[in-house]
């Protein structure tokens, strides 16, 4: 019985010796070349980094293409603001700004849009020289400079580059429907007027910019109706004010 036990010990020792001769040099070599656990973890880190880079690429702001393959730019315009001053598209060059179409007696979405714009304005109050808003009334026969100024005061418009503008009705509708493709329609009274509830984001050179969606298509415009506080509306449409503020910050840093 003792001999068998000794033979067993000898056999185990022989196996350990063979393992050491064959495998230990390989392990040492892999360690010296950083090719074990540390390298595997590094590979995982690279994968995570690549994923984050891809996500970042998807959130980079793109230009909105035109039919001929160019970049969609804000058309030339000239209107009168709430202070009776003539404002053109050139007054916004060098600034990041938002564009909306509204009217002061709008009973539905305009108050919500205006509140969201004021919240954004206050978020970027330290960038008054670089950030602005262009609000175009679609009811110019009612929204005179005096009326627009009262509306601005009511909602707390303080940014000097937030111009609420009025002017020729045909030019305003052409700017909305053909210049920005933001739907507007004239009705018989305030309840009959219709317009988009979206905001357009414009860069310092006057180009319309947007982030990409998950399907790699440009978002183009940002929902201006649903607030951050609401989160989603009654139809389940999520707020886009948060991502809009993120994208404004990106353009300010360009």
PDB file of C-alpha atoms in Angstrom:
ATOM      1  CA  UNK A   1       0.000   0.000   0.000  1.00  0.00           C
ATOM      2  CA  UNK A   2       2.871   2.390   0.847  1.00  0.00           C
ATOM      3  CA  UNK A   3       4.539   1.774  -2.510  1.00  0.00           C
ATOM      4  CA  UNK A   4       1.361   2.635  -4.408  1.00  0.00           C
ATOM      5  CA  UNK A   5       1.067   5.866  -2.443  1.00  0.00           C
ATOM      6  CA  UNK A   6       4.674   6.772  -3.255  1.00  0.00           C
ATOM      7  CA  UNK A   7       4.091   6.034  -6.907  1.00  0.00           C
ATOM      8  CA  UNK A   8       1.073   8.320  -6.800  1.00  0.00           C
ATOM      9  CA  UNK A   9       3.141  11.158  -5.337  1.00  0.00           C
ATOM     10  CA  UNK A  10       5.832  10.600  -7.925  1.00  0.00           C
ATOM     11  CA  UNK A  11       3.230  10.706 -10.702  1.00  0.00           C
ATOM     12  CA  UNK A  12       1.725  13.957  -9.461  1.00  0.00           C
ATOM     13  CA  UNK A  13       5.156  15.544  -9.107  1.00  0.00           C
ATOM     14  CA  UNK A  14       6.032  14.479 -12.660  1.00  0.00           C
ATOM     15  CA  UNK A  15       2.846  16.089 -14.016  1.00  0.00           C
ATOM     16  CA  UNK A  16       3.556  19.324 -12.146  1.00  0.00           C
ATOM     17  CA  UNK A  17       7.121  19.338 -13.515  1.00  0.00           C
ATOM     18  CA  UNK A  18       5.927  18.848 -17.096  1.00  0.00           C
ATOM     19  CA  UNK A  19       3.324  21.608 -16.685  1.00  0.00           C
ATOM     20  CA  UNK A  20       6.009  23.948 -15.366  1.00  0.00           C
ATOM     21  CA  UNK A  21       8.376  23.221 -18.217  1.00  0.00           C
ATOM     22  CA  UNK A  22       5.742  23.681 -20.920  1.00  0.00           C
ATOM     23  CA  UNK A  23       3.352  26.348 -19.662  1.00  0.00           C
ATOM     24  CA  UNK A  24       5.163  28.612 -17.180  1.00  0.00           C
ATOM     25  CA  UNK A  25       7.492  30.088 -19.842  1.00  0.00           C
ATOM     26  CA  UNK A  26       4.438  30.862 -21.987  1.00  0.00           C
ATOM     27  CA  UNK A  27       2.656  32.549 -19.107  1.00  0.00           C
ATOM     28  CA  UNK A  28       5.756  34.594 -18.307  1.00  0.00           C
ATOM     29  CA  UNK A  29       6.045  35.557 -21.961  1.00  0.00           C
ATOM     30  CA  UNK A  30       2.400  36.678 -22.114  1.00  0.00           C
ATOM     31  CA  UNK A  31       2.818  38.682 -18.932  1.00  0.00           C
ATOM     32  CA  UNK A  32       5.920  40.390 -20.281  1.00  0.00           C
ATOM     33  CA  UNK A  33       3.977  41.301 -23.411  1.00  0.00           C
ATOM     34  CA  UNK A  34       0.922  42.491 -21.410  1.00  0.00           C
ATOM     35  CA  UNK A  35      -1.232  39.859 -23.025  1.00  0.00           C
ATOM     36  CA  UNK A  36      -3.303  38.475 -20.175  1.00  0.00           C
ATOM     37  CA  UNK A  37      -6.109  39.878 -18.051  1.00  0.00           C
ATOM     38  CA  UNK A  38      -4.911  43.454 -18.329  1.00  0.00           C
ATOM     39  CA  UNK A  39      -4.903  43.247 -22.119  1.00  0.00           C
ATOM     40  CA  UNK A  40      -8.354  41.641 -22.182  1.00  0.00           C
ATOM     41  CA  UNK A  41      -9.727  44.449 -20.040  1.00  0.00           C
ATOM     42  CA  UNK A  42      -8.095  46.965 -22.351  1.00  0.00           C
ATOM     43  CA  UNK A  43      -9.901  45.367 -25.263  1.00  0.00           C
ATOM     44  CA  UNK A  44     -13.169  45.804 -23.406  1.00  0.00           C
ATOM     45  CA  UNK A  45     -12.290  49.426 -22.755  1.00  0.00           C
ATOM     46  CA  UNK A  46     -11.635  49.984 -26.427  1.00  0.00           C
ATOM     47  CA  UNK A  47     -14.990  48.480 -27.266  1.00  0.00           C
ATOM     48  CA  UNK A  48     -16.694  50.805 -24.797  1.00  0.00           C
ATOM     49  CA  UNK A  49     -14.741  53.745 -26.116  1.00  0.00           C
ATOM     50  CA  UNK A  50     -15.701  52.892 -29.683  1.00  0.00           C
ATOM     51  CA  UNK A  51     -19.328  52.679 -28.629  1.00  0.00           C
ATOM     52  CA  UNK A  52     -19.142  56.073 -26.940  1.00  0.00           C
ATOM     53  CA  UNK A  53     -17.450  57.538 -29.987  1.00  0.00           C
ATOM     54  CA  UNK A  54     -20.228  56.193 -32.178  1.00  0.00           C
ATOM     55  CA  UNK A  55     -22.832  57.657 -29.853  1.00  0.00           C
ATOM     56  CA  UNK A  56     -20.991  60.979 -29.922  1.00  0.00           C
ATOM     57  CA  UNK A  57     -20.892  60.888 -33.717  1.00  0.00           C
ATOM     58  CA  UNK A  58     -24.637  60.391 -33.789  1.00  0.00           C
ATOM     59  CA  UNK A  59     -25.166  63.455 -31.626  1.00  0.00           C
ATOM     60  CA  UNK A  60     -22.890  65.724 -33.658  1.00  0.00           C
ATOM     61  CA  UNK A  61     -24.818  68.522 -35.297  1.00  0.00           C
ATOM     62  CA  UNK A  62     -25.322  68.181 -39.024  1.00  0.00           C
ATOM     63  CA  UNK A  63     -26.330  70.598 -41.760  1.00  0.00           C
ATOM     64  CA  UNK A  64     -29.783  70.229 -43.260  1.00  0.00           C
ATOM     65  CA  UNK A  65     -29.425  69.400 -46.971  1.00  0.00           C
ATOM     66  CA  UNK A  66     -31.168  71.279 -49.754  1.00  0.00           C
ATOM     67  CA  UNK A  67     -32.709  69.647 -52.806  1.00  0.00           C
ATOM     68  CA  UNK A  68     -29.562  70.287 -54.830  1.00  0.00           C
ATOM     69  CA  UNK A  69     -27.255  68.840 -52.189  1.00  0.00           C
ATOM     70  CA  UNK A  70     -26.245  72.108 -50.562  1.00  0.00           C
ATOM     71  CA  UNK A  71     -26.703  73.254 -46.971  1.00  0.00           C
ATOM     72  CA  UNK A  72     -29.975  74.892 -46.002  1.00  0.00           C
ATOM     73  CA  UNK A  73     -29.430  78.454 -44.901  1.00  0.00           C
ATOM     74  CA  UNK A  74     -31.740  81.050 -43.405  1.00  0.00           C
ATOM     75  CA  UNK A  75     -33.235  83.096 -46.269  1.00  0.00           C
ATOM     76  CA  UNK A  76     -32.746  86.848 -46.312  1.00  0.00           C
ATOM     77  CA  UNK A  77     -35.443  88.685 -44.351  1.00  0.00           C
ATOM     78  CA  UNK A  78     -36.172  92.178 -43.088  1.00  0.00           C
ATOM     79  CA  UNK A  79     -38.875  92.922 -40.513  1.00  0.00           C
ATOM     80  CA  UNK A  80     -39.667  95.295 -37.654  1.00  0.00           C
ATOM     81  CA  UNK A  81     -39.126  94.222 -34.065  1.00  0.00           C
ATOM     82  CA  UNK A  82     -40.892  95.105 -30.816  1.00  0.00           C
ATOM     83  CA  UNK A  83     -38.801  98.248 -30.476  1.00  0.00           C
ATOM     84  CA  UNK A  84     -39.640  99.539 -33.923  1.00  0.00           C
ATOM     85  CA  UNK A  85     -36.191  98.639 -35.260  1.00  0.00           C
ATOM     86  CA  UNK A  86     -35.528  97.006 -38.632  1.00  0.00           C
ATOM     87  CA  UNK A  87     -34.002  93.567 -38.107  1.00  0.00           C
ATOM     88  CA  UNK A  88     -32.517  91.427 -40.884  1.00  0.00           C
ATOM     89  CA  UNK A  89     -30.926  88.002 -41.042  1.00  0.00           C
ATOM     90  CA  UNK A  90     -27.530  89.713 -41.040  1.00  0.00           C
ATOM     91  CA  UNK A  91     -28.159  91.015 -37.526  1.00  0.00           C
ATOM     92  CA  UNK A  92     -27.958  87.398 -36.342  1.00  0.00           C
ATOM     93  CA  UNK A  93     -24.668  86.525 -38.054  1.00  0.00           C
ATOM     94  CA  UNK A  94     -22.096  85.493 -35.475  1.00  0.00           C
ATOM     95  CA  UNK A  95     -24.841  84.359 -33.108  1.00  0.00           C
ATOM     96  CA  UNK A  96     -26.509  81.039 -32.375  1.00  0.00           C
ATOM     97  CA  UNK A  97     -30.259  81.522 -32.403  1.00  0.00           C
ATOM     98  CA  UNK A  98     -33.665  79.880 -32.480  1.00  0.00           C
ATOM     99  CA  UNK A  99     -36.475  80.585 -34.926  1.00  0.00           C
ATOM    100  CA  UNK A 100     -40.180  80.257 -34.198  1.00  0.00           C
ATOM    101  CA  UNK A 101     -43.472  81.375 -35.730  1.00  0.00           C
ATOM    102  CA  UNK A 102     -46.221  82.450 -33.358  1.00  0.00           C
ATOM    103  CA  UNK A 103     -48.852  85.133 -32.659  1.00  0.00           C
ATOM    104  CA  UNK A 104     -49.682  86.951 -29.465  1.00  0.00           C
ATOM    105  CA  UNK A 105     -53.349  85.956 -29.270  1.00  0.00           C
ATOM    106  CA  UNK A 106     -52.655  82.277 -29.880  1.00  0.00           C
ATOM    107  CA  UNK A 107     -54.826  80.403 -27.362  1.00  0.00           C
ATOM    108  CA  UNK A 108     -53.064  77.046 -27.465  1.00  0.00           C
ATOM    109  CA  UNK A 109     -49.411  76.252 -28.120  1.00  0.00           C
ATOM    110  CA  UNK A 110     -47.821  79.731 -28.248  1.00  0.00           C
ATOM    111  CA  UNK A 111     -47.849  80.369 -24.480  1.00  0.00           C
ATOM    112  CA  UNK A 112     -46.129  77.032 -23.935  1.00  0.00           C
ATOM    113  CA  UNK A 113     -43.557  77.730 -26.641  1.00  0.00           C
ATOM    114  CA  UNK A 114     -42.871  81.182 -25.236  1.00  0.00           C
ATOM    115  CA  UNK A 115     -42.401  79.801 -21.727  1.00  0.00           C
ATOM    116  CA  UNK A 116     -39.916  77.230 -23.034  1.00  0.00           C
ATOM    117  CA  UNK A 117     -38.011  79.906 -24.936  1.00  0.00           C
ATOM    118  CA  UNK A 118     -37.787  82.073 -21.835  1.00  0.00           C
ATOM    119  CA  UNK A 119     -36.472  79.099 -19.894  1.00  0.00           C
ATOM    120  CA  UNK A 120     -33.812  78.562 -22.569  1.00  0.00           C
ATOM    121  CA  UNK A 121     -33.039  82.290 -22.592  1.00  0.00           C
ATOM    122  CA  UNK A 122     -32.428  82.204 -18.849  1.00  0.00           C
ATOM    123  CA  UNK A 123     -30.242  79.126 -19.186  1.00  0.00           C
ATOM    124  CA  UNK A 124     -27.933  81.038 -21.523  1.00  0.00           C
ATOM    125  CA  UNK A 125     -28.142  84.452 -19.858  1.00  0.00           C
ATOM    126  CA  UNK A 126     -24.340  84.649 -19.751  1.00  0.00           C
ATOM    127  CA  UNK A 127     -24.233  84.410 -23.553  1.00  0.00           C
ATOM    128  CA  UNK A 128     -26.468  87.333 -24.502  1.00  0.00           C
ATOM    129  CA  UNK A 129     -23.896  88.565 -27.017  1.00  0.00           C
ATOM    130  CA  UNK A 130     -23.735  85.175 -28.726  1.00  0.00           C
ATOM    131  CA  UNK A 131     -27.262  83.808 -28.421  1.00  0.00           C
ATOM    132  CA  UNK A 132     -30.643  85.064 -29.622  1.00  0.00           C
ATOM    133  CA  UNK A 133     -34.179  84.239 -30.714  1.00  0.00           C
ATOM    134  CA  UNK A 134     -36.120  85.244 -33.823  1.00  0.00           C
ATOM    135  CA  UNK A 135     -39.886  85.173 -33.280  1.00  0.00           C
ATOM    136  CA  UNK A 136     -42.049  85.953 -36.317  1.00  0.00           C
ATOM    137  CA  UNK A 137     -45.722  86.712 -35.860  1.00  0.00           C
ATOM    138  CA  UNK A 138     -48.090  85.151 -38.382  1.00  0.00           C
ATOM    139  CA  UNK A 139     -50.767  87.726 -37.495  1.00  0.00           C
ATOM    140  CA  UNK A 140     -48.973  90.983 -38.355  1.00  0.00           C
ATOM    141  CA  UNK A 141     -52.181  93.011 -38.725  1.00  0.00           C
ATOM    142  CA  UNK A 142     -52.750  92.513 -34.991  1.00  0.00           C
ATOM    143  CA  UNK A 143     -49.211  92.126 -33.700  1.00  0.00           C
ATOM    144  CA  UNK A 144     -47.825  95.626 -34.052  1.00  0.00           C
ATOM    145  CA  UNK A 145     -44.479  96.547 -32.435  1.00  0.00           C
ATOM    146  CA  UNK A 146     -46.389  97.911 -29.449  1.00  0.00           C
ATOM    147  CA  UNK A 147     -48.324  94.674 -29.013  1.00  0.00           C
ATOM    148  CA  UNK A 148     -45.165  92.608 -29.432  1.00  0.00           C
ATOM    149  CA  UNK A 149     -43.374  94.683 -26.816  1.00  0.00           C
ATOM    150  CA  UNK A 150     -46.154  94.133 -24.304  1.00  0.00           C
ATOM    151  CA  UNK A 151     -46.029  90.397 -25.049  1.00  0.00           C
ATOM    152  CA  UNK A 152     -42.251  90.370 -24.536  1.00  0.00           C
ATOM    153  CA  UNK A 153     -42.614  92.106 -21.189  1.00  0.00           C
ATOM    154  CA  UNK A 154     -45.364  89.739 -20.128  1.00  0.00           C
ATOM    155  CA  UNK A 155     -43.211  86.655 -20.693  1.00  0.00           C
ATOM    156  CA  UNK A 156     -39.959  88.096 -19.409  1.00  0.00           C
ATOM    157  CA  UNK A 157     -37.991  88.521 -22.618  1.00  0.00           C
ATOM    158  CA  UNK A 158     -34.689  90.065 -21.566  1.00  0.00           C
ATOM    159  CA  UNK A 159     -32.144  88.923 -24.148  1.00  0.00           C
ATOM    160  CA  UNK A 160     -31.316  91.931 -26.391  1.00  0.00           C
ATOM    161  CA  UNK A 161     -31.022  89.583 -29.350  1.00  0.00           C
ATOM    162  CA  UNK A 162     -34.533  88.202 -28.958  1.00  0.00           C
ATOM    163  CA  UNK A 163     -36.493  90.051 -31.625  1.00  0.00           C
ATOM    164  CA  UNK A 164     -40.245  89.593 -31.954  1.00  0.00           C
ATOM    165  CA  UNK A 165     -40.899  90.650 -35.520  1.00  0.00           C
ATOM    166  CA  UNK A 166     -43.799  91.838 -37.625  1.00  0.00           C
ATOM    167  CA  UNK A 167     -44.087  93.012 -41.203  1.00  0.00           C
ATOM    168  CA  UNK A 168     -45.504  92.103 -44.577  1.00  0.00           C
ATOM    169  CA  UNK A 169     -47.856  89.158 -44.191  1.00  0.00           C
ATOM    170  CA  UNK A 170     -46.980  87.493 -47.494  1.00  0.00           C
ATOM    171  CA  UNK A 171     -43.281  87.715 -46.735  1.00  0.00           C
ATOM    172  CA  UNK A 172     -43.758  86.161 -43.309  1.00  0.00           C
ATOM    173  CA  UNK A 173     -45.744  83.236 -44.677  1.00  0.00           C
ATOM    174  CA  UNK A 174     -43.243  82.742 -47.479  1.00  0.00           C
ATOM    175  CA  UNK A 175     -40.400  82.717 -44.961  1.00  0.00           C
ATOM    176  CA  UNK A 176     -42.186  80.137 -42.817  1.00  0.00           C
ATOM    177  CA  UNK A 177     -43.486  77.784 -45.491  1.00  0.00           C
ATOM    178  CA  UNK A 178     -40.786  78.074 -48.140  1.00  0.00           C
ATOM    179  CA  UNK A 179     -37.759  79.316 -46.229  1.00  0.00           C
ATOM    180  CA  UNK A 180     -37.954  77.058 -43.185  1.00  0.00           C
ATOM    181  CA  UNK A 181     -40.648  74.559 -44.180  1.00  0.00           C
ATOM    182  CA  UNK A 182     -42.321  75.311 -40.865  1.00  0.00           C
ATOM    183  CA  UNK A 183     -46.025  75.045 -41.570  1.00  0.00           C
ATOM    184  CA  UNK A 184     -48.217  78.122 -41.164  1.00  0.00           C
ATOM    185  CA  UNK A 185     -51.802  78.754 -42.271  1.00  0.00           C
ATOM    186  CA  UNK A 186     -54.071  81.782 -42.001  1.00  0.00           C
ATOM    187  CA  UNK A 187     -57.574  81.473 -40.565  1.00  0.00           C
ATOM    188  CA  UNK A 188     -60.593  83.687 -40.078  1.00  0.00           C
ATOM    189  CA  UNK A 189     -59.821  84.372 -36.420  1.00  0.00           C
ATOM    190  CA  UNK A 190     -57.233  83.477 -33.802  1.00  0.00           C
ATOM    191  CA  UNK A 191     -58.613  79.977 -33.387  1.00  0.00           C
ATOM    192  CA  UNK A 192     -58.266  79.354 -37.127  1.00  0.00           C
ATOM    193  CA  UNK A 193     -54.585  80.266 -37.463  1.00  0.00           C
ATOM    194  CA  UNK A 194     -52.226  77.312 -37.527  1.00  0.00           C
ATOM    195  CA  UNK A 195     -48.472  77.063 -37.259  1.00  0.00           C
ATOM    196  CA  UNK A 196     -45.723  74.640 -36.385  1.00  0.00           C
ATOM    197  CA  UNK A 197     -44.822  74.133 -32.743  1.00  0.00           C
ATOM    198  CA  UNK A 198     -41.178  73.494 -33.621  1.00  0.00           C
ATOM    199  CA  UNK A 199     -38.032  75.543 -33.185  1.00  0.00           C
ATOM    200  CA  UNK A 200     -35.278  75.801 -35.785  1.00  0.00           C
ATOM    201  CA  UNK A 201     -31.690  75.962 -34.550  1.00  0.00           C
ATOM    202  CA  UNK A 202     -29.359  78.260 -36.484  1.00  0.00           C
ATOM    203  CA  UNK A 203     -25.577  78.417 -36.249  1.00  0.00           C
ATOM    204  CA  UNK A 204     -23.319  81.465 -36.281  1.00  0.00           C
ATOM    205  CA  UNK A 205     -23.057  81.412 -40.070  1.00  0.00           C
ATOM    206  CA  UNK A 206     -26.798  81.271 -40.639  1.00  0.00           C
ATOM    207  CA  UNK A 207     -27.129  77.556 -41.408  1.00  0.00           C
ATOM    208  CA  UNK A 208     -29.919  75.385 -39.998  1.00  0.00           C
ATOM    209  CA  UNK A 209     -28.390  72.679 -37.845  1.00  0.00           C
ATOM    210  CA  UNK A 210     -29.665  69.585 -36.079  1.00  0.00           C
ATOM    211  CA  UNK A 211     -28.571  66.407 -34.381  1.00  0.00           C
ATOM    212  CA  UNK A 212     -29.097  62.987 -35.929  1.00  0.00           C
ATOM    213  CA  UNK A 213     -31.811  60.633 -34.760  1.00  0.00           C
ATOM    214  CA  UNK A 214     -31.215  56.982 -33.922  1.00  0.00           C
ATOM    215  CA  UNK A 215     -31.894  56.172 -37.575  1.00  0.00           C
ATOM    216  CA  UNK A 216     -29.104  58.502 -38.685  1.00  0.00           C
ATOM    217  CA  UNK A 217     -31.578  60.987 -40.097  1.00  0.00           C
ATOM    218  CA  UNK A 218     -31.468  64.655 -39.092  1.00  0.00           C
ATOM    219  CA  UNK A 219     -34.029  65.674 -36.499  1.00  0.00           C
ATOM    220  CA  UNK A 220     -34.227  68.992 -38.426  1.00  0.00           C
ATOM    221  CA  UNK A 221     -36.468  70.809 -35.908  1.00  0.00           C
ATOM    222  CA  UNK A 222     -37.001  70.578 -32.165  1.00  0.00           C
ATOM    223  CA  UNK A 223     -40.364  70.225 -30.454  1.00  0.00           C
ATOM    224  CA  UNK A 224     -40.977  73.550 -28.740  1.00  0.00           C
ATOM    225  CA  UNK A 225     -44.259  72.734 -27.033  1.00  0.00           C
ATOM    226  CA  UNK A 226     -43.479  70.091 -24.405  1.00  0.00           C
ATOM    227  CA  UNK A 227     -41.499  71.396 -21.436  1.00  0.00           C
ATOM    228  CA  UNK A 228     -38.729  69.675 -19.512  1.00  0.00           C
ATOM    229  CA  UNK A 229     -40.972  69.624 -16.458  1.00  0.00           C
ATOM    230  CA  UNK A 230     -43.737  67.812 -18.360  1.00  0.00           C
ATOM    231  CA  UNK A 231     -41.376  65.242 -19.826  1.00  0.00           C
ATOM    232  CA  UNK A 232     -43.970  63.924 -22.262  1.00  0.00           C
ATOM    233  CA  UNK A 233     -47.282  65.265 -23.482  1.00  0.00           C
ATOM    234  CA  UNK A 234     -50.683  63.587 -23.394  1.00  0.00           C
ATOM    235  CA  UNK A 235     -49.886  61.748 -26.622  1.00  0.00           C
ATOM    236  CA  UNK A 236     -46.607  60.400 -25.304  1.00  0.00           C
ATOM    237  CA  UNK A 237     -44.412  62.791 -27.310  1.00  0.00           C
ATOM    238  CA  UNK A 238     -41.212  63.435 -25.327  1.00  0.00           C
ATOM    239  CA  UNK A 239     -39.827  66.883 -24.617  1.00  0.00           C
ATOM    240  CA  UNK A 240     -36.845  68.012 -26.697  1.00  0.00           C
ATOM    241  CA  UNK A 241     -35.896  71.143 -24.772  1.00  0.00           C
ATOM    242  CA  UNK A 242     -33.066  69.318 -22.997  1.00  0.00           C
ATOM    243  CA  UNK A 243     -31.378  68.172 -26.193  1.00  0.00           C
ATOM    244  CA  UNK A 244     -31.982  71.570 -27.756  1.00  0.00           C
ATOM    245  CA  UNK A 245     -30.070  73.237 -24.929  1.00  0.00           C
ATOM    246  CA  UNK A 246     -27.278  70.705 -25.351  1.00  0.00           C
ATOM    247  CA  UNK A 247     -27.066  71.503 -29.044  1.00  0.00           C
ATOM    248  CA  UNK A 248     -27.141  75.260 -28.486  1.00  0.00           C
ATOM    249  CA  UNK A 249     -24.139  74.816 -26.202  1.00  0.00           C
ATOM    250  CA  UNK A 250     -22.317  72.847 -28.905  1.00  0.00           C
ATOM    251  CA  UNK A 251     -22.864  75.578 -31.481  1.00  0.00           C
ATOM    252  CA  UNK A 252     -21.775  78.263 -29.035  1.00  0.00           C
ATOM    253  CA  UNK A 253     -18.492  76.402 -28.680  1.00  0.00           C
ATOM    254  CA  UNK A 254     -17.890  76.034 -32.419  1.00  0.00           C
TER     255      UNK A 254
END
